[in-house]
Structure formats: structure tokens, C-alpha cells
Short mmCIF file of C-alpha atoms in Angstrom, two decimals:
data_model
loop_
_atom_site.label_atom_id
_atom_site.label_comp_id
_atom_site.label_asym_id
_atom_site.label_seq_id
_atom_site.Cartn_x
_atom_site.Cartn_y
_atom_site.Cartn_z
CA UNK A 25 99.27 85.67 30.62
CA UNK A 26 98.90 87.88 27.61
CA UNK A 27 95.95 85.27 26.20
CA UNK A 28 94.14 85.44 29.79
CA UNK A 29 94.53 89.66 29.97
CA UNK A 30 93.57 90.12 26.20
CA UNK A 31 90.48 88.05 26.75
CA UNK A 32 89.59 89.49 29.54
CA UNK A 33 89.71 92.92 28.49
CA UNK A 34 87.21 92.10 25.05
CA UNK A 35 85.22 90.77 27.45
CA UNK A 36 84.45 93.05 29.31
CA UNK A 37 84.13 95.96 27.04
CA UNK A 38 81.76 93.16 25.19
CA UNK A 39 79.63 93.12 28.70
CA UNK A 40 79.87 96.89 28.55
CA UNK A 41 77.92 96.85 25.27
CA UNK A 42 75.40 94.51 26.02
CA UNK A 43 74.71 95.79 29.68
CA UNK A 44 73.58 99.34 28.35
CA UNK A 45 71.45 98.00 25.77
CA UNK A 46 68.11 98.90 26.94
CA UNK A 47 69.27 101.04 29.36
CA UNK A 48 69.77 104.44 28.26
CA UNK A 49 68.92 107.50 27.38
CA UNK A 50 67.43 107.46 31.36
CA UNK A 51 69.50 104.67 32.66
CA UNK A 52 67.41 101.94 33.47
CA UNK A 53 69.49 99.44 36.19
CA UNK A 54 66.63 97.00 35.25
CA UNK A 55 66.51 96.65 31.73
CA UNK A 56 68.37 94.95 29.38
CA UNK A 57 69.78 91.74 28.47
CA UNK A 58 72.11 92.37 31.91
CA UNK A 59 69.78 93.39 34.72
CA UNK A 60 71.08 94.64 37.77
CA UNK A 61 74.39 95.97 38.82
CA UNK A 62 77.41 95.62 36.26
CA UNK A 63 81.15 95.91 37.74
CA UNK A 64 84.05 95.54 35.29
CA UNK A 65 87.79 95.40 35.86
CA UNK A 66 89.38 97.01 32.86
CA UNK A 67 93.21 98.16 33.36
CA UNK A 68 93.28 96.04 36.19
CA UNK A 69 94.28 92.48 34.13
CA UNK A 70 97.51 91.87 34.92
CA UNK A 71 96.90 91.84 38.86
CA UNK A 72 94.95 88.31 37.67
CA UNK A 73 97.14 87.14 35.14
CA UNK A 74 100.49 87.24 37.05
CA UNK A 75 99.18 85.81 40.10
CA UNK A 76 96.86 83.19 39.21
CA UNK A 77 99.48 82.08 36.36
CA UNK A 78 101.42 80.31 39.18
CA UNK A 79 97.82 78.32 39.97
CA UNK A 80 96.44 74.96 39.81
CA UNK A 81 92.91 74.02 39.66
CA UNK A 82 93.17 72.86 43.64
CA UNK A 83 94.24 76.29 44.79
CA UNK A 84 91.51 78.34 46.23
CA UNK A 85 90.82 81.83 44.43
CA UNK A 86 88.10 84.43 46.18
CA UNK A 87 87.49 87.31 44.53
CA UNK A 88 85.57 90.80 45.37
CA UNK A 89 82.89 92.13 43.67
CA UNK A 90 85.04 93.23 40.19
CA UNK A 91 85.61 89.91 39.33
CA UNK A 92 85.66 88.74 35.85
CA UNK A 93 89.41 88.85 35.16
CA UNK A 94 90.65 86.51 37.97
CA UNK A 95 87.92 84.00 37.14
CA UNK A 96 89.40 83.75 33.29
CA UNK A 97 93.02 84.04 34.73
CA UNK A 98 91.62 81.16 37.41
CA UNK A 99 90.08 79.09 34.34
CA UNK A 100 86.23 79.14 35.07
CA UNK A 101 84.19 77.92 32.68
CA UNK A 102 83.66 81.02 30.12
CA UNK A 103 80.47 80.00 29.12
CA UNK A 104 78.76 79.34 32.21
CA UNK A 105 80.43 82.10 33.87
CA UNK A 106 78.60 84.30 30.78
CA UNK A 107 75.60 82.28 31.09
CA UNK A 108 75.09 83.58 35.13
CA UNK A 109 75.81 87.11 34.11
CA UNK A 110 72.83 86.95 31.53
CA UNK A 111 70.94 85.15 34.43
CA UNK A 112 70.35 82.18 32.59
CA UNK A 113 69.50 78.49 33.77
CA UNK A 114 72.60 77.18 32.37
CA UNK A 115 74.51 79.51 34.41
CA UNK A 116 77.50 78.79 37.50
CA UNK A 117 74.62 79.92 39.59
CA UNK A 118 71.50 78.89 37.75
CA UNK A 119 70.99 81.72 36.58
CA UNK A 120 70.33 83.32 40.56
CA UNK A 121 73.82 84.82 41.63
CA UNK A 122 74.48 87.22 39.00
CA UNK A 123 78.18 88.52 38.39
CA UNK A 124 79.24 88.84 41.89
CA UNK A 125 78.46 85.57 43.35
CA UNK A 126 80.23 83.57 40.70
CA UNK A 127 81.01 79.88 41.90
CA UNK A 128 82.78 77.38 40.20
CA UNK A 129 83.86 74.16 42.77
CA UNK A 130 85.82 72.60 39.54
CA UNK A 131 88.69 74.90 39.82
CA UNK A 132 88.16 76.31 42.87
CA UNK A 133 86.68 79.81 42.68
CA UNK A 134 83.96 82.18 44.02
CA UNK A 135 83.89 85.81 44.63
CA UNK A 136 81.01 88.45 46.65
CA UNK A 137 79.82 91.46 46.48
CA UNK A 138 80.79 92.58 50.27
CA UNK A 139 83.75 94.25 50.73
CA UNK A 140 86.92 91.78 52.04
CA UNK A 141 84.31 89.04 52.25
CA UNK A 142 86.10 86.51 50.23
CA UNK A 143 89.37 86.74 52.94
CA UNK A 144 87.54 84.38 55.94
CA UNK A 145 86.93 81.66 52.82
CA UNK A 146 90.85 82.20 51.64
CA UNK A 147 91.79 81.73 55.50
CA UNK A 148 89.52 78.25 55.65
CA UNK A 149 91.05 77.35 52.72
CA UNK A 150 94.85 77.34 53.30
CA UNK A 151 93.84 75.61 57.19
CA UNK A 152 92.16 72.76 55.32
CA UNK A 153 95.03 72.21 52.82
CA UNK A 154 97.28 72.25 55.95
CA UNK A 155 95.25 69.99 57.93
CA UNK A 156 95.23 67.61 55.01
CA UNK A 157 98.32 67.52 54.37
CA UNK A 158 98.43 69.11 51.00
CA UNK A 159 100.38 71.62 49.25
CA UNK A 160 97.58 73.58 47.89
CA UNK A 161 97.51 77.20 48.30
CA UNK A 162 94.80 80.04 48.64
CA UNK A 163 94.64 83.40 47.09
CA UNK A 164 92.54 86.36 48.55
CA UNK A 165 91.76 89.46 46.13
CA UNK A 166 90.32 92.62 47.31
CA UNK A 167 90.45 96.39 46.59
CA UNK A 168 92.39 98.60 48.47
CA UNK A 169 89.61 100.40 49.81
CA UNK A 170 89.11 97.11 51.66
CA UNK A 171 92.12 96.91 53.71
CA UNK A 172 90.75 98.57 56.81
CA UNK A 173 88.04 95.86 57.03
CA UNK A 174 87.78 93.87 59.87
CA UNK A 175 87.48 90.29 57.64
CA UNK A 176 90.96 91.24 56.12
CA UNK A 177 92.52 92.12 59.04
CA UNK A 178 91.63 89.38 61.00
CA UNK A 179 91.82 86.94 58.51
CA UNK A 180 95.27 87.97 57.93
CA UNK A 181 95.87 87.57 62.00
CA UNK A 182 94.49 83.78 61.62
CA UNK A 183 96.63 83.07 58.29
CA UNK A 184 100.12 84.41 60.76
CA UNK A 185 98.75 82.62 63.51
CA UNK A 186 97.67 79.25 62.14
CA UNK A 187 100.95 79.70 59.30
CA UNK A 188 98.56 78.88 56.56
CA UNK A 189 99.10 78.45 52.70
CA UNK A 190 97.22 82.05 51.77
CA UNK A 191 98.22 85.23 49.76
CA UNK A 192 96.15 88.20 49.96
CA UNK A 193 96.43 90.26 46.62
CA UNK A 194 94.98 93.81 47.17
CA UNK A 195 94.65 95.29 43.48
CA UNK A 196 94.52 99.21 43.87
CA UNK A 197 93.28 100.96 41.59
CA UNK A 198 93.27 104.35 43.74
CA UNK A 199 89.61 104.84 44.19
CA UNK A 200 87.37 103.15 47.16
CA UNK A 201 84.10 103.71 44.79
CA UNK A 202 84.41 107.28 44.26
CA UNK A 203 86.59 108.01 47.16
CA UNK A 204 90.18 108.43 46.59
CA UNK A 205 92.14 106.01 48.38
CA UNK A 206 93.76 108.82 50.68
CA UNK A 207 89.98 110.37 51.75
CA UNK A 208 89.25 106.30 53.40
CA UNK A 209 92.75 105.48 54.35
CA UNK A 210 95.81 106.39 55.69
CA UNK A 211 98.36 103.70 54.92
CA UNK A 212 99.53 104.58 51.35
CA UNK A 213 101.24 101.03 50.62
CA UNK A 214 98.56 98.48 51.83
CA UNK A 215 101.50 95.68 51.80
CA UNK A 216 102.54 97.46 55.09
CA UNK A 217 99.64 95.90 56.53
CA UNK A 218 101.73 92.47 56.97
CA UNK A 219 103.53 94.30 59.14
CA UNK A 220 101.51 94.22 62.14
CA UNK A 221 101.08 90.45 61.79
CA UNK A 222 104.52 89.87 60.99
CA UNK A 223 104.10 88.42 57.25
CA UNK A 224 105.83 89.65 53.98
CA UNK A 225 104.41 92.50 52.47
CA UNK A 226 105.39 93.63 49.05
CA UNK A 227 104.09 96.05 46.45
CA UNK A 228 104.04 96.63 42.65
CA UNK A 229 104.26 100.13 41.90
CA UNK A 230 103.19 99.29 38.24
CA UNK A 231 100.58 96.80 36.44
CA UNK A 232 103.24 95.06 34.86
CA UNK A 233 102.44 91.50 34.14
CA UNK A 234 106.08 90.33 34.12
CA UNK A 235 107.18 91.80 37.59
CA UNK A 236 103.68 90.95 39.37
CA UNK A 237 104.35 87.46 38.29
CA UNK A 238 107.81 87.09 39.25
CA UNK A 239 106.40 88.85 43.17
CA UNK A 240 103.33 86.55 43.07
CA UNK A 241 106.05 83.19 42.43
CA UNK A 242 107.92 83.60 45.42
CA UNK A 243 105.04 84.49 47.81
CA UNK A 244 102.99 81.58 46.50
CA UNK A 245 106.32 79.09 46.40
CA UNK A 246 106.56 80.37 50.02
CA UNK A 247 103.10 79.23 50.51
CA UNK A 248 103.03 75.90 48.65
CA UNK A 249 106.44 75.12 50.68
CA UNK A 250 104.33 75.67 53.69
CA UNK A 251 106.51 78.93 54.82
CA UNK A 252 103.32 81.15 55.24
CA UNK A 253 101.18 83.99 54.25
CA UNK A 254 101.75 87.32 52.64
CA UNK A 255 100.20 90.40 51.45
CA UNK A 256 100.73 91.46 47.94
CA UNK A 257 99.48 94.81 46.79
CA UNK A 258 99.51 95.70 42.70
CA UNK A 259 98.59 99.02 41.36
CA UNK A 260 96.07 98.61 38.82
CA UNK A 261 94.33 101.36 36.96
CA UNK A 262 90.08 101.77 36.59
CA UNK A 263 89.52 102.03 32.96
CA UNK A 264 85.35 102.35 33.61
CA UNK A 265 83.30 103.25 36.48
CA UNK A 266 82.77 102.09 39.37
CA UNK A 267 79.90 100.11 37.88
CA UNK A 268 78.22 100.68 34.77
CA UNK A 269 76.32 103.73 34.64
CA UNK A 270 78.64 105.31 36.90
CA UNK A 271 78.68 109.12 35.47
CA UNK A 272 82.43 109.56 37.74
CA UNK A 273 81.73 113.04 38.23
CA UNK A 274 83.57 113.05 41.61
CA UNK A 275 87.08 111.50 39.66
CA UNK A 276 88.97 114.49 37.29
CA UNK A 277 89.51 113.79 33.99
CA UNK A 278 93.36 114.38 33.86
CA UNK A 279 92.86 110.90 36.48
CA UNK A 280 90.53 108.95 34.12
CA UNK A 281 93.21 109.96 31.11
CA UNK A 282 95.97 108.87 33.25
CA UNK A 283 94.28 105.28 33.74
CA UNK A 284 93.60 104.72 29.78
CA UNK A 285 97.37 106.13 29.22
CA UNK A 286 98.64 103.29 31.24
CA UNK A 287 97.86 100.23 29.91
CA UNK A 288 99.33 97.07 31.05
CA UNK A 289 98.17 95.05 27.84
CA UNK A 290 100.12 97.32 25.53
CA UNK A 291 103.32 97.23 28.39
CA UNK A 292 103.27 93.52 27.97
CA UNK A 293 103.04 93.67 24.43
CA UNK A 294 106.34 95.34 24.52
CA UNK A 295 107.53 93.18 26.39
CA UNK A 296 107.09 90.13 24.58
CA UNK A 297 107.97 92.18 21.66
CA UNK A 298 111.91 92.22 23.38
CA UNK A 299 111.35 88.07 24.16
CA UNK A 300 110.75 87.98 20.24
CA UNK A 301 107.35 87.34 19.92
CA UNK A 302 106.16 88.82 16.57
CA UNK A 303 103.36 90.86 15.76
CA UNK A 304 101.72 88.42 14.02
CA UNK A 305 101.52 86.11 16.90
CA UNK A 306 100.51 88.18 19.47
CA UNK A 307 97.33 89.06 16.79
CA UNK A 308 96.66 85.45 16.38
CA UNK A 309 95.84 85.22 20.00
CA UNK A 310 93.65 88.43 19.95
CA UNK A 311 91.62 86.97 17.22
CA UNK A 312 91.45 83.40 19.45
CA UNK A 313 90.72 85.12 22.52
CA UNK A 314 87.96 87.52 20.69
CA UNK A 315 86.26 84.75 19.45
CA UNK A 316 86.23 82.60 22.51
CA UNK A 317 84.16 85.74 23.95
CA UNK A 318 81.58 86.31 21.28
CA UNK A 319 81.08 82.70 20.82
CA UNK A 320 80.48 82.46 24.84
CA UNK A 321 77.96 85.90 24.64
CA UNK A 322 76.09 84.36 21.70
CA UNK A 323 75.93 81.00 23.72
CA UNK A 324 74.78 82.84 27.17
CA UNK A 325 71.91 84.52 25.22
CA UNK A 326 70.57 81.60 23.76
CA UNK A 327 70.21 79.68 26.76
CA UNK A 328 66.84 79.48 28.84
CA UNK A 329 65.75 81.77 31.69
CA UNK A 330 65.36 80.11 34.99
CA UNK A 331 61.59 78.90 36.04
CA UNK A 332 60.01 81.69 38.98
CA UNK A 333 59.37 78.42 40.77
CA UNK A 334 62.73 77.67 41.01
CA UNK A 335 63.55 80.89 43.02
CA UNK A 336 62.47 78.30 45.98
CA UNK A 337 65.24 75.54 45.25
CA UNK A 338 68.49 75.64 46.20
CA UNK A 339 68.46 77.22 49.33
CA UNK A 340 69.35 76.84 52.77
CA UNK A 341 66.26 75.99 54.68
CA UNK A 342 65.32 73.26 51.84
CA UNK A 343 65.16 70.37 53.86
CA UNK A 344 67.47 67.25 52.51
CA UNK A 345 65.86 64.93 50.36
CA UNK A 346 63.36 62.21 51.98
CA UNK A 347 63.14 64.63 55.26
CA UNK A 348 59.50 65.85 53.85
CA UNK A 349 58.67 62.26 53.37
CA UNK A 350 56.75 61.73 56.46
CA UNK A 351 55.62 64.50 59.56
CA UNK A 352 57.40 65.21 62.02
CA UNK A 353 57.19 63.89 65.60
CA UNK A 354 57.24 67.28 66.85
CA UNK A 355 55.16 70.98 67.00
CA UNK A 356 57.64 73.12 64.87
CA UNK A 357 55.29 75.96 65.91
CA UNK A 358 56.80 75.92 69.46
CA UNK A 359 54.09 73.79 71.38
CA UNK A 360 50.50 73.81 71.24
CA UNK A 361 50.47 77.32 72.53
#
């Protein structure tokens, strides 16, 4: 866990760095080695690492638009998940999703950029492991600003009714963009939730790696064991902006000092500190995980941009290979009208 929070948090103060470049004095959301929008998950690590710690590379993960962290904690592929941020060819996506559409089928993973999206995919997931037969598990992030959606709610009415395999993680981090959470919501522990649909609900007052991974065990044994869904909530801290560039002139600063005060790398430090892990080692695998990063950033930048032409492949109304072989028998205009 400490390996997958350390690296994640390098990484993305690394994507901080190279997303501005270009970009300021007058930010610029277009220039730069990073075009486009840029949302990063610092302080919220352990809400990844202590769940997806209990995973396998069959379980289903979906993830929200702040994403990065559960895809390391998940195990996609660093390089190519680096290589779609940068828009490359080589990328998860060829180089066409960007940072929130990551997808990566070899451990089971994808994520989107609308809000509570990625619960209906979590949902299909655990009913297809049931149907087969297998004791594979989903996992559904979102944000807590999320849980009056309409795909969470009645994706966690299908998971109660159908019993499926799925665990709905809501990371709060007390801010629905720059909304506080109680300005967009009235429910102040989003676990409570379950209750209308008669599921667990439990929350973890604190980003503490150790206790969110002891929680996240028994909900996903409960799942793998085929004993239903359940709705975790973690508290999680912002660390950035809502995206980068965000000035957060609607959050006080006595809030945004609070978030960098509470750190859930440096609580798990002491925490392996009091299992007797030294100093030295915990360094060791700051210096492994920092140069897993850079080495995947240098990698990313070096690979090729996609073709323009190739902004017509891939998609959905390409017709199967050997269809535009011959013509049709038919007026796809609609007649001769």
C-alpha cells in the first residue's frame, strides 16, 4: 500500500509540473505538453490503496474523473497510462481518451469524466461474474458530490436487488467542485445511503490506509463470498484544485491548510514505523517508486503523436471489417426519395 500511495502522489505532483508548462502566466488550457483538462487526486491515496489492495486483476475497478491513484493501486500499465495523458499513439487510448477515459481490459479498469458514470459498468460487472459463476468482484469509486445521482442510486437498487458482487467506494474529500459538500447535499455520511436499499454502509472518518483496508476486506470478502453489495465512504482530503488551474478562490485557506496538514502518507509512515519498518526502507521504496514515474514521463514524451487521420478509426459507426467490401443491397438514404 505504502509503494502504490507514494507513487502515486510523485506522480501526480510530476503531472502537475509538466501540465503548466506552457501554460502560464495567462493560463492556456491548450498548451503544453498536457492539453486539455488536468484532474489530480493528491491526499486522497489511501482511499485506492486500501481498497484495491484486496484486488485481483479479474475484479472490475471504475473510476470517476480523478483517477490516477486507483489505476496504480489497480495495476494499469504506468507507461501507457502516462503515454494517454500526453496523448500519445502508444497510449491505453491511442492517444484519443485523455486522463479521464483511461481503459485498460488487462486488469480490468476504466474510469469517465461524468459524474457516477462508472456505477451502471460496476453493476454489469458483479451480474456477469454472478451469472458465470465466478467469484470476481466489482468496485465503484465516485466523489461524494456524486451520491445524489441517479446512476448511483439506481445502480445501487440493481446491485440489492440482483445481490451482486459490487462495492461502491465514495472518496470525500468535502468539496463537490467548489461547492462544499453541505451547499449540494444533505446526508452528511454518504454510507447512509445503503440504507434505503438495505446494504451495509460504513464510513472512515480518517484517510488511514490501515483501517480503510481492514473496512474494504470484509465488504469485498462479503462480496467475493457472494453475500452482496455495500457502500463504503472514506474521507479523503484535496491537496490541489479541482483541476489544474483551479485558482480555489471559493475554498478558505484555513480548509486548504487543513488538507496538506493531514496527510495519510506521513500517517502510514507512522504506522509502519510501530510494525518496525525502518527509515531506511520505507526511503528505498520512495526512490523505486520515484523512478518508476520519471522513467514512465520520459517514456510518454518520447513516444509518437497519433496520425489526424486516425481521429476516424476506432469508433462506433466503423463498419466491421469486410462489410465495405462490396455495396449494399439497399438505399441507406431512406429510398429513392
Amino acid at each position: 500500500m505504502y509503494e502504490n500511495m507514494v507513487t502515486a502522489r510523485h506522480y501526480e505532483e510530476r503531472l502537475q509540473e509538466e501540465y503548466l508548462e506552457g501554460k502560464q502566466p495567462a493560463f492556456d488550457i491548450s498548451a503544453g505538453p498536457i492539453p486539455g483538462e488536468l484532474h489530480l487526486a493528491a491526499g486522497q491515496e489511501a482511499a485506492a490503496a486500501g481498497v484495491c489492495q484486496h484486488l485481483r486483476d479479474d475484479d472490475a475497478v471504475t473510476a470517476p474523473h480523478r483517477p490516477h491513484h486507483v489505476a496504480i493501486a489497480k495495476g494499469v500499465d504506468l507507461q501507457r497510462m502516462t503515454a494517454e495523458i500526453f496523448g500519445r499513439q502508444t497510449g491505453l487510448g491511442k492517444g484519443k481518451g485523455g486522463h479521464m477515459h483511461l481503459f485498460d481490459p488487462e486488469v480490468h479498469f476504466a474510469c469517465s469524466g461524468i459524474i457516477a458514470e462508472g456505477c451502471p459498468p460496476a453493476a454489469g460487472a458483479g451480474l456477469a461474474a454472478k451469472k458465470r459463476n465466478e467469484d470476481s468482484v466489482a468496485v465503484a469509486y465516485l466523489g461524494e458530490g456524486a451520491i445524489d445521482q441517479g446512476a448511483f442510486l439506481e445502480s445501487l437498487n440493481f446491485a440489492a436487488v440482483f445481490d451482486l458482487p459490487v462495492v461502491f467506494v465514495i472518496e470525500d474529500n468535502d468539496w463537490a467542485i467548489s461547492m462544499p459538500k453541505e451547499r449540494v447535499t444533505d446526508v452528511e455520511n454518504g454510507a447512509n445511503r445503503a440504507d434505503g436499499f438495505e446494504m451495509p454502509g460504513v464510513r472512515v472518518d480518517a484517510d488511514d490506509a490501515v483501517e480503510i483496508y481492514e473496512v474494504a476486506g470484509e465488504a469485498i470478502g462479503r462480496a467475493r463470498d457472494r453475500n452482496g453489495p455495500t457502500v463504503l465512504e472514506v474521507q479523503v482530503h484535496r491537496r490541489m484544485g479541482h483541476f489544474m488551474g483551479d485558482p480555489q478562490t471559493y475554498r478558505p485557506e484555513a480548509d486548504q491548510d487543513a488538507a496538506l496538514a493531514r496527510d495519510s502518507i506521513e500517517r502510514l509512515e507512522a504506522d509502519l514505523r510501530d510494525y518496525g519498518v525502518d527509515d531506511e526502507t520505507m526511503e528505498s521504496i520512495r526512490e523505486e517508486s520515484h523512478e518508476r514515474v520519471e522513467a514512465a514521463i520520459a517514456w510518454a514524451k518520447e513516444q509518437p503523436k497519433p496520425d489526424p487521420a486516425d481521429a476516424y478509426e476506432d469508433m462506433f459507426v466503423n463498419p466491421p471489417s469486410g462489410v465495405t467490401d462490396s455495396e449494399p443491397d439497399f438505399d441507406v438514404a431512406g429510398g429513392d426519395d
